[in-house]
Coordinates of C-alpha atoms and ligand atoms in Angstrom, one line a residue:
M209 CA 0.8 -2.4 22.0
L210 CA 1.1 -0.8 18.5
L211 CA -0.3 2.7 18.1
R212 CA -3.9 2.5 16.9
R213 CA -5.9 4.2 14.2
T214 CA -9.6 4.1 13.2
L215 CA -10.2 2.9 9.6
G216 CA -12.2 5.7 7.9
Q217 CA -14.7 7.5 10.1
D218 CA -16.1 4.8 12.2
G219 CA -14.5 1.5 11.2
P220 CA -12.5 -0.9 13.2
A221 CA -9.3 0.0 15.0
I222 CA -6.2 -0.8 13.0
G223 CA -2.6 -0.6 13.8
A224 CA -0.9 2.7 12.7
I225 CA 1.3 0.6 10.5
G226 CA -0.1 -2.1 8.2
Y227 CA 1.3 -5.0 6.3
G228 CA 1.4 -5.3 2.6
A229 CA 1.7 -8.9 1.5
M230 CA 2.5 -8.4 -2.2
G231 CA 6.3 -9.3 -1.7
L232 CA 5.3 -12.6 -0.6
S233 CA 4.7 -13.6 -4.2
G234 CA 8.1 -13.1 -5.7
V235 CA 7.6 -9.5 -6.8
Y236 CA 10.8 -8.3 -5.2
G237 CA 12.9 -11.6 -5.1
P238 CA 12.2 -15.1 -4.0
S239 CA 10.0 -15.8 -1.0
A240 CA 9.0 -19.2 0.6
D241 CA 5.4 -19.5 1.6
A242 CA 6.3 -20.8 5.1
D243 CA 8.3 -17.7 5.8
G244 CA 5.5 -15.5 4.5
I245 CA 2.9 -17.2 6.7
A246 CA 5.2 -16.8 9.8
T247 CA 5.7 -13.2 8.9
I248 CA 2.0 -12.6 8.7
H249 CA 1.5 -14.4 12.0
R250 CA 4.2 -12.2 13.8
A251 CA 2.4 -9.1 12.2
V252 CA -0.9 -10.1 13.8
E253 CA 0.8 -10.8 17.1
L254 CA 2.4 -7.2 17.0
G255 CA -1.0 -5.6 16.3
I256 CA -0.3 -5.0 12.7
N257 CA -3.8 -6.1 11.8
L258 CA -4.4 -4.4 8.5
I259 CA -3.3 -7.0 6.2
D260 CA -3.3 -6.0 2.4
T261 CA -3.3 -8.2 -0.7
A262 CA -5.0 -8.0 -4.2
D263 CA -6.4 -10.5 -6.6
V264 CA -3.6 -9.7 -9.2
Y265 CA -0.5 -10.3 -6.8
G266 CA 1.0 -13.4 -7.9
D267 CA -2.1 -14.3 -10.1
G268 CA -4.0 -15.3 -7.0
H269 CA -1.1 -16.8 -5.1
N270 CA -0.9 -13.9 -2.8
E271 CA -4.6 -14.0 -1.7
R272 CA -4.4 -17.8 -1.3
L273 CA -1.3 -17.4 0.9
V274 CA -2.8 -14.7 3.0
G275 CA -6.0 -16.8 3.3
R276 CA -4.0 -19.7 4.7
A277 CA -2.1 -17.5 7.2
I278 CA -5.0 -15.9 8.6
A279 CA -7.6 -18.8 8.6
D280 CA -7.1 -19.4 12.3
R281 CA -7.1 -15.9 13.4
R282 CA -9.5 -14.2 10.9
D283 CA -11.2 -12.2 13.6
R284 CA -8.0 -10.5 14.6
V285 CA -7.3 -9.2 11.0
V286 CA -8.7 -6.3 9.2
L287 CA -8.4 -7.9 5.7
A288 CA -8.0 -5.7 2.7
T289 CA -8.0 -6.9 -0.9
K290 CA -8.5 -5.3 -4.4
F291 CA -10.0 -5.8 -7.8
G292 CA -9.5 -4.0 -11.0
G293 CA -5.9 -3.9 -11.3
G294 CA -5.2 -6.3 -14.0
P295 CA -4.8 -5.7 -17.8
T296 CA -7.6 -3.7 -19.1
E297 CA -9.9 -4.7 -21.9
P298 CA -8.9 -3.9 -25.5
G299 CA -9.3 -0.1 -25.8
G300 CA -8.7 0.6 -22.1
G301 CA -10.7 0.2 -18.9
G302 CA -13.4 -2.3 -18.4
L303 CA -12.5 -4.0 -15.1
G304 CA -14.7 -1.7 -13.0
R305 CA -17.8 -2.2 -15.0
P306 CA -20.6 -2.7 -12.4
E307 CA -21.8 -6.1 -13.6
R308 CA -18.2 -7.5 -13.1
V309 CA -17.7 -6.4 -9.5
R310 CA -19.5 -9.2 -7.8
G311 CA -17.5 -11.8 -9.7
W312 CA -14.2 -10.2 -8.7
L313 CA -15.2 -10.3 -5.0
E314 CA -16.5 -13.8 -5.2
A315 CA -13.2 -15.1 -6.7
S316 CA -11.2 -13.2 -4.0
L317 CA -13.4 -14.8 -1.3
R318 CA -12.8 -18.3 -2.6
R319 CA -8.9 -17.7 -2.6
L320 CA -9.0 -16.1 0.8
G321 CA -11.2 -18.7 2.2
T322 CA -13.4 -16.3 3.9
D323 CA -17.1 -15.1 3.6
H324 CA -16.2 -11.3 3.8
V325 CA -13.5 -8.8 3.3
D326 CA -13.1 -6.0 5.7
L327 CA -11.9 -3.5 3.1
Y328 CA -12.5 -3.8 -0.7
Y329 CA -10.6 -1.6 -3.0
L330 CA -10.8 -0.6 -6.6
H331 CA -7.2 -1.1 -7.5
R332 CA -7.1 1.3 -10.4
V333 CA -9.9 3.6 -11.5
D334 CA -11.5 2.3 -14.7
L335 CA -11.2 5.2 -16.9
A336 CA -14.0 3.9 -19.2
T337 CA -16.7 3.5 -16.6
P338 CA -18.0 6.2 -14.3
I339 CA -16.8 5.9 -10.8
E340 CA -20.2 6.3 -9.5
D341 CA -21.3 3.0 -11.3
T342 CA -18.3 1.0 -9.9
V343 CA -18.9 2.2 -6.4
A344 CA -22.6 1.6 -6.5
A345 CA -21.9 -1.9 -7.3
M346 CA -19.2 -2.1 -4.5
A347 CA -21.8 -0.6 -2.1
E348 CA -24.3 -3.5 -2.9
L349 CA -21.7 -5.8 -1.5
V350 CA -21.5 -3.7 1.7
A351 CA -25.2 -3.9 2.0
E352 CA -25.0 -7.8 1.8
G353 CA -22.3 -8.0 4.5
K354 CA -19.6 -9.5 2.0
V355 CA -17.6 -6.3 2.3
R356 CA -17.4 -4.1 5.3
A357 CA -15.8 -1.0 3.9
L358 CA -14.8 0.5 0.7
G359 CA -11.4 1.8 -0.6
L360 CA -10.0 3.3 -3.7
S361 CA -6.3 3.0 -4.8
E362 CA -4.4 5.6 -7.0
A363 CA -7.7 7.7 -7.4
G364 CA -7.5 11.4 -8.2
A365 CA -9.1 14.0 -6.0
D366 CA -12.1 14.5 -8.2
T367 CA -12.8 10.7 -8.4
V368 CA -12.4 10.6 -4.6
R369 CA -15.1 13.2 -4.2
R370 CA -17.5 11.7 -6.5
A371 CA -17.1 8.1 -5.1
N372 CA -17.5 9.4 -1.6
A373 CA -20.8 11.0 -2.6
V374 CA -22.1 7.5 -3.5
H375 CA -20.9 5.6 -0.4
P376 CA -18.4 6.5 2.3
I377 CA -14.9 5.7 1.2
A378 CA -12.9 4.5 4.2
A379 CA -9.5 4.3 2.8
L380 CA -7.4 5.8 -0.1
E381 CA -4.3 3.6 -0.9
T382 CA -1.7 5.4 -2.8
E383 CA 2.0 5.6 -3.2
Y384 CA 3.4 8.0 -0.6
S385 CA 7.0 8.2 0.7
L386 CA 9.9 10.3 0.9
F387 CA 10.5 9.5 -2.9
S388 CA 6.8 10.1 -3.8
R389 CA 5.4 13.2 -2.2
E390 CA 2.7 14.0 -4.9
P391 CA -0.2 13.2 -2.4
E392 CA 1.0 16.4 -0.4
R393 CA -0.5 18.6 -3.2
E394 CA -4.0 17.6 -2.6
L395 CA -4.9 14.1 -1.8
L396 CA -3.6 14.0 1.8
A397 CA -5.8 17.1 3.0
L398 CA -8.8 15.9 1.0
A399 CA -8.6 12.4 2.7
R400 CA -8.3 14.2 6.2
D401 CA -11.3 16.4 5.4
L402 CA -13.4 13.5 4.3
G403 CA -12.5 11.2 7.1
I404 CA -10.6 8.8 4.8
T405 CA -7.7 6.8 6.1
F406 CA -4.7 7.5 3.8
V407 CA -2.8 4.2 3.3
A408 CA 0.6 5.0 2.2
Y409 CA 1.8 2.1 0.0
S410 CA 5.5 1.5 -1.0
P411 CA 6.4 3.7 2.0
L412 CA 10.1 2.4 1.8
G413 CA 10.4 3.4 -1.8
R414 CA 10.1 -0.4 -2.7
G415 CA 13.3 -0.9 -0.6
A416 CA 15.4 2.1 -2.0
L417 CA 14.8 4.1 1.3
T418 CA 16.2 1.4 3.5
G419 CA 19.9 1.3 2.7
A420 CA 19.5 -2.4 1.7
I421 CA 19.9 -1.6 -1.9
T422 CA 23.3 -0.1 -3.0
G423 CA 22.9 -0.5 -6.8
A424 CA 21.1 -2.3 -9.7
A425 CA 23.2 -5.4 -9.1
D426 CA 21.3 -5.9 -5.8
L427 CA 18.1 -6.7 -7.7
P428 CA 17.5 -10.2 -8.9
A429 CA 17.0 -10.5 -12.7
D430 CA 13.3 -11.1 -12.6
D431 CA 12.7 -8.3 -9.8
W432 CA 9.7 -6.0 -10.8
R433 CA 11.8 -3.1 -9.8
R434 CA 13.9 -3.5 -12.9
R435 CA 10.9 -2.3 -14.8
S436 CA 10.6 0.9 -12.8
P437 CA 12.4 4.0 -14.2
R438 CA 13.3 5.0 -10.6
F439 CA 15.6 1.9 -10.3
G440 CA 16.9 2.1 -13.8
E441 CA 20.4 3.0 -14.7
A442 CA 19.6 6.6 -15.5
H443 CA 18.2 7.3 -12.1
L444 CA 19.1 4.8 -9.4
D445 CA 22.3 6.3 -8.4
A446 CA 20.7 9.8 -8.0
N447 CA 17.9 8.3 -5.7
L448 CA 20.3 6.3 -3.6
R449 CA 22.2 9.7 -3.0
I450 CA 19.0 10.9 -1.4
T451 CA 18.9 7.8 0.8
R452 CA 22.5 8.4 1.9
A453 CA 21.6 12.0 2.8
L454 CA 18.9 10.6 5.0
A455 CA 21.3 8.2 6.8
P456 CA 22.9 10.7 9.3
I457 CA 19.5 12.0 10.3
A458 CA 18.5 8.4 11.2
R459 CA 21.6 7.9 13.0
E460 CA 21.0 11.0 15.1
H461 CA 17.7 9.6 16.1
G462 CA 19.2 6.2 16.9
I463 CA 17.0 4.5 14.3
A464 CA 17.3 2.5 11.0
L465 CA 16.7 4.3 7.7
A466 CA 13.5 2.3 7.1
Q467 CA 12.2 3.4 10.6
L468 CA 13.0 7.0 9.7
A469 CA 10.9 6.7 6.4
L470 CA 8.0 5.1 8.3
A471 CA 8.1 7.5 11.2
W472 CA 8.2 10.6 8.8
L473 CA 5.0 9.2 7.3
L474 CA 3.4 8.9 10.7
H475 CA 4.2 12.5 11.5
R476 CA 2.2 13.6 8.4
G477 CA -1.1 13.2 10.0
D478 CA -3.1 10.9 12.2
H479 CA -5.1 9.6 9.1
V480 CA -1.8 8.3 7.5
V481 CA -1.1 4.6 7.9
P482 CA 2.1 3.4 6.2
L483 CA 1.9 0.0 4.5
P484 CA 5.4 -1.5 4.2
G485 CA 6.0 -5.0 2.9
T486 CA 8.7 -7.5 4.0
R487 CA 9.5 -11.1 3.7
T488 CA 11.1 -11.2 7.1
I489 CA 10.2 -11.1 10.8
A490 CA 13.3 -9.2 11.5
N491 CA 12.4 -6.3 9.2
L492 CA 8.7 -6.6 10.2
E493 CA 9.6 -5.9 13.8
R494 CA 11.9 -3.0 12.9
N495 CA 9.1 -1.5 10.9
A496 CA 6.6 -2.0 13.8
E497 CA 9.1 -0.1 16.2
A498 CA 8.9 2.9 13.8
A499 CA 5.5 3.7 15.4
T500 CA 7.3 4.5 18.7
V501 CA 9.7 7.0 17.1
T502 CA 9.4 10.8 17.7
L503 CA 11.1 12.9 15.2
T504 CA 12.4 16.2 16.5
P505 CA 11.5 19.5 14.6
A506 CA 15.0 19.8 13.5
G507 CA 15.0 16.2 12.4
L508 CA 11.9 16.8 10.3
A509 CA 13.4 19.9 8.8
A510 CA 16.5 18.0 7.9
I511 CA 14.4 15.2 6.2
D512 CA 12.6 17.9 4.1
A513 CA 15.8 19.3 3.0
A514 CA 17.4 15.9 2.1
A515 CA 14.2 14.6 0.3
P516 CA 12.1 17.6 -0.7
P517 CA 9.1 17.0 -2.9
G518 CA 10.1 16.1 -6.5
A519 CA 13.6 15.0 -5.4
A520 CA 13.4 11.4 -6.6
A521 CA 14.6 10.9 -10.2
G522 CA 12.5 9.1 -12.7
D523 CA 8.9 8.0 -12.8
R524 CA 7.7 5.4 -10.1
Y525 CA 6.1 3.4 -12.9
P526 CA 6.9 2.5 -16.6
P527 CA 5.1 4.9 -19.0
E528 CA 2.3 2.4 -19.9
F529 CA 1.3 2.2 -16.2
I530 CA 1.6 5.9 -15.7
A531 CA -0.8 6.4 -18.8
A532 CA -3.5 4.2 -17.1
L533 CA -3.6 6.1 -13.9
D534 CA -6.5 8.3 -12.9
A535 CA -5.7 12.1 -13.1
Ligands
NAP10 N1 -2.3 -0.1 -4.4 C1 -1.3 -0.4 -5.1 O1 -1.4 -0.1 -6.3 C2 -0.1 -0.9 -4.5 C3 1.2 -0.8 -5.4 C4 2.2 -1.4 -4.8 C5 2.2 -1.8 -3.4 N2 1.1 -1.9 -2.7 C6 1.0 -2.4 -1.4 O2 1.9 -1.8 -0.5 C7 2.7 -2.9 0.1 C8 4.1 -2.3 0.4 O3 4.6 -1.8 -0.8 P1 6.0 -2.4 -1.4 O4 6.2 -3.8 -0.9 O5 5.9 -2.1 -2.9 O6 7.2 -1.5 -1.0 P2 7.9 -1.0 0.4 O7 7.2 -1.5 1.6 O8 8.1 0.3 0.1 O9 9.4 -1.8 0.3 C9 9.3 -3.2 0.4 C10 10.8 -3.6 0.1 O10 11.6 -3.0 1.4 C11 12.3 -4.0 2.0 N3 12.2 -3.7 3.4 C12 11.1 -3.7 4.2 N4 11.3 -3.5 5.5 C13 12.7 -3.3 5.5 C14 13.6 -2.9 6.6 N5 13.1 -2.7 7.8 N6 14.9 -2.8 6.3 C15 15.3 -3.1 5.0 N7 14.6 -3.4 4.0 C16 13.3 -3.5 4.3 C17 11.7 -5.3 1.6 O11 12.6 -6.3 1.6 P3 12.5 -7.6 2.4 O12 11.5 -8.4 2.0 O13 13.8 -8.2 2.3 O14 12.3 -7.1 4.0 C18 11.2 -5.1 0.2 O15 12.1 -5.3 -0.7 C19 2.6 -4.0 -0.9 O16 3.0 -5.3 -0.2 C20 1.2 -3.9 -1.3 O17 0.4 -4.6 -0.4 C21 -0.1 -1.3 -3.3

């Protein structure tokens, strides 16, 4: 049985490791739908019940695929999806305008083939709309039973506090890994204090922390990572040196690098739920096993020395994505 957590303050029990389905829509190399469905089925069997998608992943393909995969086991899944992550209106923002929120949800429900989502996230804070207005519209959907809990993704501390004052925020989904330790400045403690589950996305550094990537040549031509400065010519080698420095620590614990990266996150607090993505059952099973790993104090210190905050070279997103992020 996978280690369990509570979603938010009083939500359903979730596996301490979640499953992110984004990679099943060709973002990081090709993926066959049948393999994706089999992987999701195995996740649910293993107790990895927090299944994460978004309306923008694969232009709706991802939600449709997740919907097909969970149709006959909907009650065993804590289904999370997101809105507001697409291209903004001219001049910026606009996707979180309150009058649009219901339409986003209804479109997601149709693609997912369900009458409710368990966790509904604002994917990116709409910098042109007060967060209170967006969250009030999301809260109406909770009152109607179409949404069970609310989440924010990539929201700054002030936004989280303001949103949480309108309606309890159950989860904050933000990039957090040995390559992206920014949440340690404020967000991690804030989430703990407010009873918010911290869902750590891209916990494997989009694959760079696993040892599976040895250079840019390993990435297919249309791989999204080719747009990320961290995977660019100027920075990838430096980042892979960090991964190589972590390898002996993983070996000492008798685990794989990916398991080290996930176990490290699980040691950051009981409210942290890593959300890795994979297209294969073999990697999924390995990732689930990370929840059984105890890292020694010496191991944790060695990890900190090999990958201290700020160690990763290059921004995690291209400049135009960074500019659109909440402070
Ligand atoms: N809220 C947001 O803005 C946001 C942004 C990005 C992602 N997310 C969510 O977070 C989820 C996970 O993030 P992510 O997919 O970007 O990155 P990730 O989980 O850090 O890395 C995924 C990559 O790691 C590889 N991998 C997974 N397990 C492995 C293992 N045990 N050994 C070796 N390689 C392994 C995968 O390849 P294989 O497929 O070959 O295993 C894939 O290329 C997404 O699916 C999505 O749901 C949210």
